[in-house]
Amino acid sequence: MSEAATAERIAPCSGRAVELAAGDVLVVIDPMGQQVSDLTAFSKEDMAEYLSSGRSIDYASKLWLSTGDVLYSNRSRPMFTILEDTCGRHDFTLTPCSKRMFELLYGEAEGRPGCEGNLASALAPYGIGIDRVPIAFNIFMNVSVDGTTGNVAVLPPLSKAGDFIRLRAEMPLVVAMTACSAGQSNNFSYKPIDFRVEKGSGPAPGAIGPPATDC
């Protein structure tokens, strides 16, 4: 049985980093509804290995990942398994909002750090700079895709107050999360994100990568 910790809060427009052992479960919670959390992760054993949107989408053969899906690293190794998901809509295609994005899209004269800057600040003690922040798993972010034109639109999140996603770590990880700073992502109402870590007893049996081929 896992040991559940008290939930911690990420203040609006900020970020946090946590370390997970293999088998730990990270629960990310939207306490007030319609707020996004950008999440990225790196292997604690080799920080050159990171959470990969391309690998994860490729192996799942779908854009929207939810309960039962696996999130893979750039080396095609499982990093997370989604154990439970009460929202069901997250994005894994768009980059974290950034200072330059706020200038280009929102016309801000002096852009805020955004999720990119907040992730980099949280990861700085681990030697991860802003240029190494990859596409994040944008928890609760609602992105629509037109199957004919390919146009994308960021819509208000579908998450309600108390919705959560439970992610089991399949390897030792350094994880960074935000309470998103982009107005389009949270219906222009900047709110916190809560999280807690449920201590596990090791990786699940059979937590392996996709089948190997030799063509």
Coordinates of C-alpha atoms in Angstrom, one line a residue, residues 18-133:
V18 CA 10.1 17.1 -7.2
E19 CA 12.1 13.9 -7.2
L20 CA 10.3 10.5 -7.6
A21 CA 11.6 7.0 -7.1
A22 CA 10.4 4.2 -9.4
G23 CA 7.0 3.2 -8.3
D24 CA 6.0 6.5 -6.7
V25 CA 2.7 8.0 -7.9
L26 CA 2.4 11.7 -8.7
V27 CA -1.1 13.0 -8.3
V28 CA -1.7 16.4 -10.1
I29 CA -4.9 18.1 -9.0
D30 CA -6.8 21.1 -10.4
P31 CA -8.2 22.5 -7.1
M32 CA -10.4 25.2 -8.6
G33 CA -11.1 24.0 -12.2
Q34 CA -9.9 25.2 -15.6
Q35 CA -6.2 25.4 -14.8
V36 CA -3.4 23.9 -16.7
S37 CA -0.1 22.4 -15.4
D38 CA 2.8 21.9 -17.7
L39 CA 4.8 18.9 -16.6
T40 CA 8.2 17.7 -17.8
A41 CA 10.5 15.0 -16.5
F42 CA 14.1 13.8 -16.7
S43 CA 15.8 10.6 -15.7
K44 CA 17.4 11.0 -12.4
E45 CA 20.2 8.6 -13.4
D46 CA 21.0 10.5 -16.7
M47 CA 19.5 13.9 -17.2
A48 CA 20.0 13.6 -21.0
E49 CA 17.0 11.4 -21.0
Y50 CA 13.7 13.4 -20.9
L51 CA 10.0 13.0 -21.4
S52 CA 9.2 12.9 -25.1
S53 CA 5.9 14.0 -26.6
G54 CA 6.9 12.5 -30.0
R55 CA 7.7 9.1 -28.7
S56 CA 4.6 9.0 -26.4
I57 CA 2.2 10.1 -29.2
D58 CA 3.8 7.7 -31.7
Y59 CA 3.5 4.6 -29.5
A60 CA 0.0 5.5 -28.3
S61 CA -1.1 6.3 -31.9
K62 CA -3.3 9.1 -30.6
L63 CA -2.9 12.7 -29.6
W64 CA -4.9 12.7 -26.3
L65 CA -3.4 10.4 -23.7
S66 CA -5.4 9.2 -20.7
T67 CA -5.9 6.3 -18.3
G68 CA -3.7 3.2 -19.2
D69 CA -1.4 5.1 -21.6
V70 CA 2.3 5.2 -21.1
L71 CA 4.5 8.3 -21.4
Y72 CA 7.9 7.5 -22.9
S73 CA 11.3 9.1 -22.9
N74 CA 13.4 10.2 -25.9
R75 CA 15.1 6.8 -25.5
S76 CA 11.8 4.9 -25.8
R77 CA 11.7 3.9 -22.2
P78 CA 8.6 4.2 -20.1
M79 CA 8.7 7.2 -17.7
F80 CA 5.1 7.3 -16.5
T81 CA 2.0 5.2 -16.7
I82 CA -1.3 7.1 -16.3
L83 CA -3.2 5.1 -13.6
E84 CA -6.3 7.3 -13.3
D85 CA -7.6 10.4 -15.0
T86 CA -10.8 12.2 -14.0
C87 CA -10.5 14.9 -16.7
G88 CA -9.6 12.9 -19.9
R89 CA -8.2 15.8 -21.9
H90 CA -4.6 16.9 -21.9
D91 CA -2.2 18.2 -24.6
F92 CA 1.2 16.9 -25.5
T93 CA 1.8 18.9 -28.7
L94 CA 2.3 22.6 -27.8
T95 CA 5.4 24.1 -26.2
P96 CA 5.4 25.8 -22.8
C97 CA 4.4 29.4 -22.8
S98 CA 7.4 31.7 -22.7
K99 CA 8.5 35.3 -22.4
R100 CA 8.8 35.6 -26.2
M101 CA 5.5 33.9 -26.8
F102 CA 3.7 36.5 -24.6
E103 CA 5.4 39.2 -26.7
L104 CA 4.5 37.7 -30.0
L105 CA 0.9 36.4 -29.3
Y106 CA -0.3 38.7 -26.5
G107 CA 1.6 41.9 -27.4
E108 CA 3.2 42.2 -24.0
A109 CA 6.0 44.8 -24.1
E110 CA 8.0 42.9 -21.5
G111 CA 6.9 39.3 -21.5
R112 CA 6.6 37.2 -18.3
P113 CA 8.7 34.1 -17.8
G114 CA 5.8 31.8 -18.6
C115 CA 5.9 28.1 -18.0
E116 CA 9.2 27.8 -20.0
G117 CA 10.9 30.1 -17.6
N118 CA 9.3 28.7 -14.5
L119 CA 10.2 25.1 -15.5
A120 CA 13.8 26.2 -16.1
S121 CA 14.0 28.0 -12.7
A122 CA 12.6 24.8 -11.0
L123 CA 15.1 22.6 -12.8
A124 CA 18.1 25.0 -12.4
P125 CA 19.5 23.1 -9.4
Y126 CA 19.7 20.0 -11.6
G127 CA 21.7 21.7 -14.4
I128 CA 18.7 22.0 -16.8
G129 CA 18.7 25.4 -18.6
I130 CA 15.9 27.0 -20.5
D131 CA 17.1 25.6 -23.9
R132 CA 16.7 22.1 -22.6
V133 CA 13.0 22.5 -21.6

